[in-house]
Amino acid sequence: MQQLKESSHMGQHRLHKTILVVEDDDSIGSLLIDALAQETSYNAVLVPDGFEALRAVRSLKPSLIITDYRLPQMDGLELYDQMHSMDEVADVPTILMSAYMPVDEVQKRDLVSLHKPFELDDLLDTVETLLR
């Protein structure tokens, strides 16, 4: 089982809110985790795929999920559908990131989407808006 990568502030109780980032590209995932740790007051945890995310949500109880669309084994929409059928995270807002956005499916689920490449400020603004 792959270990979760946590922001450097994970041990502190920074507002008691956790963001789960699901990204299979470690360099992008690390960049997102570092930006969230430095620029927000939230804890951030990185997992590499949908199956790890499904395992992590039970213990983390995230306040927000940020996921890539193109993931190994299950895509971001499949992950969203499975997570939102779980009582623990049924109402947790989700940001879907992708260069290849399935617009109809995103609209059907009323998801927040960010088209890659995006500015980190756009992500941070979206995170703050969703977690207010």
Short mmCIF file of N, CA and C in Angstrom, two decimals:
data_model
loop_
_atom_site.label_atom_id
_atom_site.label_comp_id
_atom_site.label_asym_id
_atom_site.label_seq_id
_atom_site.Cartn_x
_atom_site.Cartn_y
_atom_site.Cartn_z
N MET A 1 0.84 -1.18 0.00
CA MET A 1 0.00 0.00 0.00
C MET A 1 0.88 1.24 0.00
N GLN A 2 0.60 2.14 -0.89
CA GLN A 2 1.38 3.36 -1.01
C GLN A 2 1.10 4.29 0.16
N GLN A 3 2.15 4.93 0.63
CA GLN A 3 1.99 5.82 1.77
C GLN A 3 1.45 7.17 1.31
N LEU A 4 0.62 7.77 2.14
CA LEU A 4 0.07 9.08 1.86
C LEU A 4 1.16 10.12 2.01
N LYS A 5 1.18 11.11 1.12
CA LYS A 5 2.10 12.22 1.28
C LYS A 5 1.33 13.37 1.89
N GLU A 6 1.83 13.87 3.01
CA GLU A 6 1.12 14.90 3.75
C GLU A 6 1.87 16.21 3.68
N SER A 7 1.13 17.30 3.78
CA SER A 7 1.76 18.61 3.86
C SER A 7 2.53 18.72 5.16
N SER A 8 3.46 19.64 5.21
CA SER A 8 4.32 19.77 6.38
C SER A 8 3.55 20.22 7.62
N HIS A 9 2.33 20.69 7.45
CA HIS A 9 1.55 21.18 8.57
C HIS A 9 0.54 20.16 9.07
N MET A 10 0.65 18.92 8.65
CA MET A 10 -0.36 17.92 8.97
C MET A 10 -0.53 17.75 10.48
N GLY A 11 0.53 17.89 11.25
CA GLY A 11 0.43 17.69 12.68
C GLY A 11 -0.28 18.82 13.41
N GLN A 12 -0.36 19.98 12.80
CA GLN A 12 -1.03 21.11 13.42
C GLN A 12 -2.51 21.05 13.10
N HIS A 13 -3.32 21.68 13.91
CA HIS A 13 -4.77 21.60 13.74
C HIS A 13 -5.32 22.73 12.89
N ARG A 14 -4.66 23.13 11.88
CA ARG A 14 -4.97 24.28 11.06
C ARG A 14 -6.43 24.24 10.60
N LEU A 15 -7.29 24.77 11.40
CA LEU A 15 -8.73 24.86 11.14
C LEU A 15 -9.42 23.50 11.08
N HIS A 16 -8.70 22.43 11.35
CA HIS A 16 -9.27 21.08 11.36
C HIS A 16 -9.87 20.69 10.01
N LYS A 17 -9.43 21.33 8.93
CA LYS A 17 -9.93 20.97 7.60
C LYS A 17 -8.80 20.33 6.81
N THR A 18 -9.17 19.26 6.10
CA THR A 18 -8.20 18.52 5.30
C THR A 18 -8.66 18.49 3.85
N ILE A 19 -7.71 18.68 2.96
CA ILE A 19 -7.95 18.58 1.52
C ILE A 19 -7.28 17.31 1.03
N LEU A 20 -8.03 16.46 0.37
CA LEU A 20 -7.48 15.25 -0.24
C LEU A 20 -7.19 15.55 -1.70
N VAL A 21 -5.93 15.40 -2.10
CA VAL A 21 -5.52 15.63 -3.49
C VAL A 21 -5.24 14.26 -4.11
N VAL A 22 -5.89 13.98 -5.23
CA VAL A 22 -5.71 12.71 -5.93
C VAL A 22 -5.05 13.03 -7.27
N GLU A 23 -3.77 12.71 -7.38
CA GLU A 23 -2.98 13.04 -8.57
C GLU A 23 -1.90 11.99 -8.74
N ASP A 24 -1.87 11.34 -9.92
CA ASP A 24 -0.91 10.27 -10.15
C ASP A 24 0.47 10.78 -10.57
N ASP A 25 0.57 12.02 -11.03
CA ASP A 25 1.87 12.61 -11.38
C ASP A 25 2.45 13.22 -10.11
N ASP A 26 3.50 12.58 -9.59
CA ASP A 26 4.04 12.99 -8.29
C ASP A 26 4.54 14.43 -8.28
N SER A 27 5.11 14.90 -9.39
CA SER A 27 5.62 16.28 -9.40
C SER A 27 4.47 17.28 -9.33
N ILE A 28 3.38 17.02 -10.03
CA ILE A 28 2.21 17.90 -9.96
C ILE A 28 1.58 17.80 -8.58
N GLY A 29 1.43 16.59 -8.08
CA GLY A 29 0.85 16.39 -6.76
C GLY A 29 1.64 17.10 -5.67
N SER A 30 2.96 16.98 -5.72
CA SER A 30 3.81 17.64 -4.72
C SER A 30 3.70 19.16 -4.82
N LEU A 31 3.63 19.67 -6.04
CA LEU A 31 3.47 21.11 -6.24
C LEU A 31 2.15 21.59 -5.61
N LEU A 32 1.08 20.85 -5.84
CA LEU A 32 -0.22 21.22 -5.28
C LEU A 32 -0.21 21.16 -3.75
N ILE A 33 0.35 20.09 -3.20
CA ILE A 33 0.42 19.94 -1.74
C ILE A 33 1.23 21.08 -1.13
N ASP A 34 2.38 21.39 -1.74
CA ASP A 34 3.23 22.46 -1.21
C ASP A 34 2.51 23.81 -1.28
N ALA A 35 1.84 24.09 -2.40
CA ALA A 35 1.11 25.36 -2.54
C ALA A 35 0.00 25.47 -1.51
N LEU A 36 -0.74 24.40 -1.31
CA LEU A 36 -1.83 24.41 -0.32
C LEU A 36 -1.28 24.59 1.09
N ALA A 37 -0.14 23.96 1.38
CA ALA A 37 0.46 24.08 2.71
C ALA A 37 0.97 25.50 2.97
N GLN A 38 1.56 26.11 1.95
CA GLN A 38 2.15 27.43 2.12
C GLN A 38 1.14 28.56 2.03
N GLU A 39 0.10 28.39 1.24
CA GLU A 39 -0.79 29.50 0.93
C GLU A 39 -2.16 29.43 1.59
N THR A 40 -2.46 28.32 2.26
CA THR A 40 -3.77 28.20 2.91
C THR A 40 -3.58 27.76 4.36
N SER A 41 -4.67 27.72 5.07
CA SER A 41 -4.63 27.27 6.47
C SER A 41 -5.16 25.85 6.62
N TYR A 42 -5.08 25.06 5.55
CA TYR A 42 -5.64 23.71 5.56
C TYR A 42 -4.54 22.66 5.47
N ASN A 43 -4.84 21.48 5.99
CA ASN A 43 -3.96 20.32 5.82
C ASN A 43 -4.23 19.75 4.43
N ALA A 44 -3.19 19.21 3.80
CA ALA A 44 -3.36 18.61 2.48
C ALA A 44 -2.67 17.26 2.45
N VAL A 45 -3.34 16.28 1.84
CA VAL A 45 -2.82 14.92 1.75
C VAL A 45 -2.91 14.48 0.30
N LEU A 46 -1.82 13.90 -0.21
CA LEU A 46 -1.75 13.44 -1.59
C LEU A 46 -1.83 11.93 -1.66
N VAL A 47 -2.69 11.42 -2.55
CA VAL A 47 -2.72 9.99 -2.87
C VAL A 47 -2.63 9.86 -4.39
N PRO A 48 -2.08 8.72 -4.88
CA PRO A 48 -1.78 8.61 -6.31
C PRO A 48 -2.90 8.06 -7.20
N ASP A 49 -3.97 7.53 -6.62
CA ASP A 49 -5.01 6.95 -7.47
C ASP A 49 -6.34 6.87 -6.72
N GLY A 50 -7.37 6.49 -7.45
CA GLY A 50 -8.71 6.44 -6.89
C GLY A 50 -8.88 5.43 -5.78
N PHE A 51 -8.23 4.28 -5.89
CA PHE A 51 -8.37 3.26 -4.85
C PHE A 51 -7.76 3.72 -3.54
N GLU A 52 -6.60 4.38 -3.61
CA GLU A 52 -5.99 4.94 -2.40
C GLU A 52 -6.89 6.04 -1.83
N ALA A 53 -7.52 6.81 -2.70
CA ALA A 53 -8.42 7.87 -2.24
C ALA A 53 -9.62 7.28 -1.50
N LEU A 54 -10.19 6.22 -2.04
CA LEU A 54 -11.34 5.58 -1.39
C LEU A 54 -10.97 5.05 -0.01
N ARG A 55 -9.75 4.53 0.12
CA ARG A 55 -9.29 4.06 1.44
C ARG A 55 -9.05 5.24 2.38
N ALA A 56 -8.50 6.33 1.85
CA ALA A 56 -8.11 7.47 2.68
C ALA A 56 -9.30 8.26 3.22
N VAL A 57 -10.39 8.35 2.47
CA VAL A 57 -11.49 9.23 2.89
C VAL A 57 -12.11 8.79 4.21
N ARG A 58 -12.10 7.52 4.49
CA ARG A 58 -12.72 7.05 5.73
C ARG A 58 -11.98 7.57 6.97
N SER A 59 -10.66 7.59 6.90
CA SER A 59 -9.89 8.06 8.06
C SER A 59 -9.66 9.57 8.04
N LEU A 60 -9.52 10.14 6.87
CA LEU A 60 -9.22 11.58 6.77
C LEU A 60 -10.44 12.46 6.94
N LYS A 61 -11.58 11.98 6.46
CA LYS A 61 -12.80 12.79 6.46
C LYS A 61 -12.51 14.19 5.89
N PRO A 62 -12.11 14.25 4.61
CA PRO A 62 -11.70 15.53 4.02
C PRO A 62 -12.86 16.51 3.90
N SER A 63 -12.51 17.79 3.92
CA SER A 63 -13.48 18.87 3.71
C SER A 63 -13.58 19.23 2.24
N LEU A 64 -12.58 18.81 1.45
CA LEU A 64 -12.53 19.09 0.02
C LEU A 64 -11.71 18.01 -0.65
N ILE A 65 -12.12 17.64 -1.87
CA ILE A 65 -11.36 16.68 -2.67
C ILE A 65 -10.97 17.38 -3.97
N ILE A 66 -9.69 17.28 -4.30
CA ILE A 66 -9.19 17.78 -5.58
C ILE A 66 -8.66 16.57 -6.32
N THR A 67 -9.22 16.28 -7.49
CA THR A 67 -8.78 15.08 -8.21
C THR A 67 -8.52 15.37 -9.68
N ASP A 68 -7.53 14.68 -10.19
CA ASP A 68 -7.26 14.70 -11.63
C ASP A 68 -8.34 13.85 -12.30
N TYR A 69 -8.64 14.14 -13.55
CA TYR A 69 -9.61 13.33 -14.28
C TYR A 69 -8.96 12.02 -14.75
N ARG A 70 -7.77 12.15 -15.33
CA ARG A 70 -7.09 10.97 -15.87
C ARG A 70 -6.21 10.34 -14.79
N LEU A 71 -6.74 9.29 -14.22
CA LEU A 71 -6.04 8.54 -13.17
C LEU A 71 -5.92 7.09 -13.60
N PRO A 72 -4.93 6.36 -13.08
CA PRO A 72 -4.85 4.93 -13.40
C PRO A 72 -6.00 4.17 -12.73
N GLN A 73 -6.49 3.16 -13.39
CA GLN A 73 -7.50 2.21 -12.88
C GLN A 73 -8.92 2.76 -12.82
N MET A 74 -9.11 4.00 -12.42
CA MET A 74 -10.45 4.60 -12.42
C MET A 74 -10.27 6.09 -12.65
N ASP A 75 -11.13 6.68 -13.47
CA ASP A 75 -10.96 8.11 -13.72
C ASP A 75 -11.60 8.95 -12.61
N GLY A 76 -11.38 10.24 -12.67
CA GLY A 76 -11.86 11.14 -11.62
C GLY A 76 -13.36 11.16 -11.47
N LEU A 77 -14.10 10.96 -12.56
CA LEU A 77 -15.56 10.93 -12.46
C LEU A 77 -16.04 9.65 -11.77
N GLU A 78 -15.41 8.53 -12.09
CA GLU A 78 -15.75 7.28 -11.40
C GLU A 78 -15.45 7.41 -9.90
N LEU A 79 -14.32 8.03 -9.59
CA LEU A 79 -13.96 8.25 -8.19
C LEU A 79 -15.00 9.14 -7.51
N TYR A 80 -15.37 10.22 -8.17
CA TYR A 80 -16.39 11.13 -7.62
C TYR A 80 -17.69 10.37 -7.35
N ASP A 81 -18.14 9.59 -8.33
CA ASP A 81 -19.39 8.84 -8.16
C ASP A 81 -19.32 7.88 -6.98
N GLN A 82 -18.20 7.17 -6.85
CA GLN A 82 -18.07 6.22 -5.73
C GLN A 82 -18.00 6.95 -4.39
N MET A 83 -17.24 8.04 -4.34
CA MET A 83 -17.12 8.78 -3.08
C MET A 83 -18.45 9.39 -2.67
N HIS A 84 -19.19 9.89 -3.62
CA HIS A 84 -20.43 10.56 -3.27
C HIS A 84 -21.59 9.60 -3.03
N SER A 85 -21.30 8.31 -3.10
CA SER A 85 -22.28 7.32 -2.65
C SER A 85 -21.96 6.86 -1.23
N MET A 86 -20.85 7.37 -0.68
CA MET A 86 -20.44 7.04 0.70
C MET A 86 -20.94 8.13 1.64
N ASP A 87 -21.59 7.73 2.72
CA ASP A 87 -22.13 8.71 3.67
C ASP A 87 -21.08 9.68 4.18
N GLU A 88 -19.85 9.20 4.43
CA GLU A 88 -18.80 10.03 5.02
C GLU A 88 -18.44 11.24 4.16
N VAL A 89 -18.55 11.11 2.85
CA VAL A 89 -18.11 12.19 1.95
C VAL A 89 -19.14 12.57 0.90
N ALA A 90 -20.37 12.17 1.10
CA ALA A 90 -21.41 12.43 0.10
C ALA A 90 -21.57 13.90 -0.23
N ASP A 91 -21.36 14.77 0.75
CA ASP A 91 -21.57 16.20 0.54
C ASP A 91 -20.27 16.99 0.42
N VAL A 92 -19.15 16.31 0.30
CA VAL A 92 -17.86 17.00 0.21
C VAL A 92 -17.68 17.57 -1.19
N PRO A 93 -17.37 18.88 -1.30
CA PRO A 93 -17.16 19.46 -2.63
C PRO A 93 -15.92 18.86 -3.29
N THR A 94 -15.97 18.79 -4.63
CA THR A 94 -14.89 18.19 -5.39
C THR A 94 -14.50 19.10 -6.54
N ILE A 95 -13.19 19.26 -6.72
CA ILE A 95 -12.64 19.98 -7.86
C ILE A 95 -12.03 18.94 -8.79
N LEU A 96 -12.43 18.96 -10.05
CA LEU A 96 -11.90 18.05 -11.06
C LEU A 96 -10.92 18.82 -11.93
N MET A 97 -9.68 18.32 -12.06
CA MET A 97 -8.65 18.96 -12.88
C MET A 97 -8.38 18.10 -14.10
N SER A 98 -8.25 18.74 -15.27
CA SER A 98 -7.89 17.99 -16.46
C SER A 98 -7.65 18.91 -17.64
N ALA A 99 -6.78 18.47 -18.53
CA ALA A 99 -6.62 19.14 -19.81
C ALA A 99 -7.69 18.64 -20.78
N TYR A 100 -8.26 17.49 -20.49
CA TYR A 100 -9.27 16.86 -21.34
C TYR A 100 -10.56 16.70 -20.54
N MET A 101 -11.28 17.79 -20.39
CA MET A 101 -12.44 17.82 -19.51
C MET A 101 -13.69 17.29 -20.22
N PRO A 102 -14.33 16.27 -19.67
CA PRO A 102 -15.61 15.79 -20.21
C PRO A 102 -16.73 16.73 -19.75
N VAL A 103 -16.93 17.81 -20.47
CA VAL A 103 -17.79 18.92 -20.04
C VAL A 103 -19.20 18.45 -19.68
N ASP A 104 -19.82 17.63 -20.51
CA ASP A 104 -21.19 17.17 -20.23
C ASP A 104 -21.28 16.43 -18.90
N GLU A 105 -20.31 15.56 -18.64
CA GLU A 105 -20.31 14.78 -17.40
C GLU A 105 -20.06 15.67 -16.19
N VAL A 106 -19.20 16.65 -16.34
CA VAL A 106 -18.91 17.59 -15.25
C VAL A 106 -20.17 18.40 -14.92
N GLN A 107 -20.85 18.88 -15.95
CA GLN A 107 -22.07 19.67 -15.74
C GLN A 107 -23.18 18.83 -15.12
N LYS A 108 -23.29 17.58 -15.56
CA LYS A 108 -24.31 16.68 -15.02
C LYS A 108 -24.17 16.51 -13.51
N ARG A 109 -22.92 16.50 -13.06
CA ARG A 109 -22.64 16.29 -11.63
C ARG A 109 -22.49 17.61 -10.88
N ASP A 110 -22.58 18.71 -11.58
CA ASP A 110 -22.43 20.04 -10.97
C ASP A 110 -21.09 20.16 -10.24
N LEU A 111 -20.03 19.68 -10.90
CA LEU A 111 -18.68 19.72 -10.34
C LEU A 111 -18.00 21.05 -10.64
N VAL A 112 -17.05 21.41 -9.80
CA VAL A 112 -16.16 22.53 -10.08
C VAL A 112 -15.01 21.96 -10.89
N SER A 113 -14.65 22.62 -11.98
CA SER A 113 -13.57 22.10 -12.81
C SER A 113 -12.49 23.15 -13.03
N LEU A 114 -11.27 22.67 -13.15
CA LEU A 114 -10.12 23.51 -13.51
C LEU A 114 -9.44 22.86 -14.69
N HIS A 115 -9.28 23.62 -15.75
CA HIS A 115 -8.64 23.10 -16.96
C HIS A 115 -7.13 23.27 -16.85
N LYS A 116 -6.41 22.15 -17.01
CA LYS A 116 -4.95 22.20 -17.00
C LYS A 116 -4.47 22.73 -18.34
N PRO A 117 -3.43 23.52 -18.37
CA PRO A 117 -2.73 24.08 -17.21
C PRO A 117 -3.53 25.23 -16.61
N PHE A 118 -3.46 25.38 -15.32
CA PHE A 118 -4.14 26.47 -14.64
C PHE A 118 -3.15 27.19 -13.73
N GLU A 119 -3.50 28.39 -13.37
CA GLU A 119 -2.68 29.16 -12.44
C GLU A 119 -2.95 28.67 -11.03
N LEU A 120 -1.91 28.56 -10.22
CA LEU A 120 -2.09 28.14 -8.83
C LEU A 120 -3.03 29.08 -8.09
N ASP A 121 -2.98 30.37 -8.42
CA ASP A 121 -3.88 31.33 -7.77
C ASP A 121 -5.34 30.98 -8.03
N ASP A 122 -5.65 30.48 -9.24
CA ASP A 122 -7.02 30.08 -9.55
C ASP A 122 -7.45 28.91 -8.67
N LEU A 123 -6.55 27.95 -8.49
CA LEU A 123 -6.85 26.82 -7.61
C LEU A 123 -7.05 27.29 -6.18
N LEU A 124 -6.14 28.12 -5.69
CA LEU A 124 -6.22 28.60 -4.31
C LEU A 124 -7.49 29.40 -4.07
N ASP A 125 -7.87 30.25 -5.03
CA ASP A 125 -9.12 31.01 -4.91
C ASP A 125 -10.33 30.08 -4.86
N THR A 126 -10.32 29.06 -5.70
CA THR A 126 -11.42 28.10 -5.73
C THR A 126 -11.51 27.33 -4.41
N VAL A 127 -10.37 26.92 -3.89
CA VAL A 127 -10.33 26.21 -2.60
C VAL A 127 -10.92 27.09 -1.51
N GLU A 128 -10.48 28.34 -1.44
CA GLU A 128 -10.99 29.25 -0.40
C GLU A 128 -12.49 29.46 -0.53
N THR A 129 -12.97 29.60 -1.75
CA THR A 129 -14.41 29.79 -1.97
C THR A 129 -15.21 28.58 -1.49
N LEU A 130 -14.74 27.38 -1.81
CA LEU A 130 -15.47 26.16 -1.45
C LEU A 130 -15.41 25.85 0.04
N LEU A 131 -14.36 26.30 0.72
CA LEU A 131 -14.20 25.95 2.13
C LEU A 131 -14.60 27.06 3.10
N ARG A 132 -15.13 28.12 2.60
CA ARG A 132 -15.59 29.21 3.49
C ARG A 132 -16.74 28.77 4.34
#
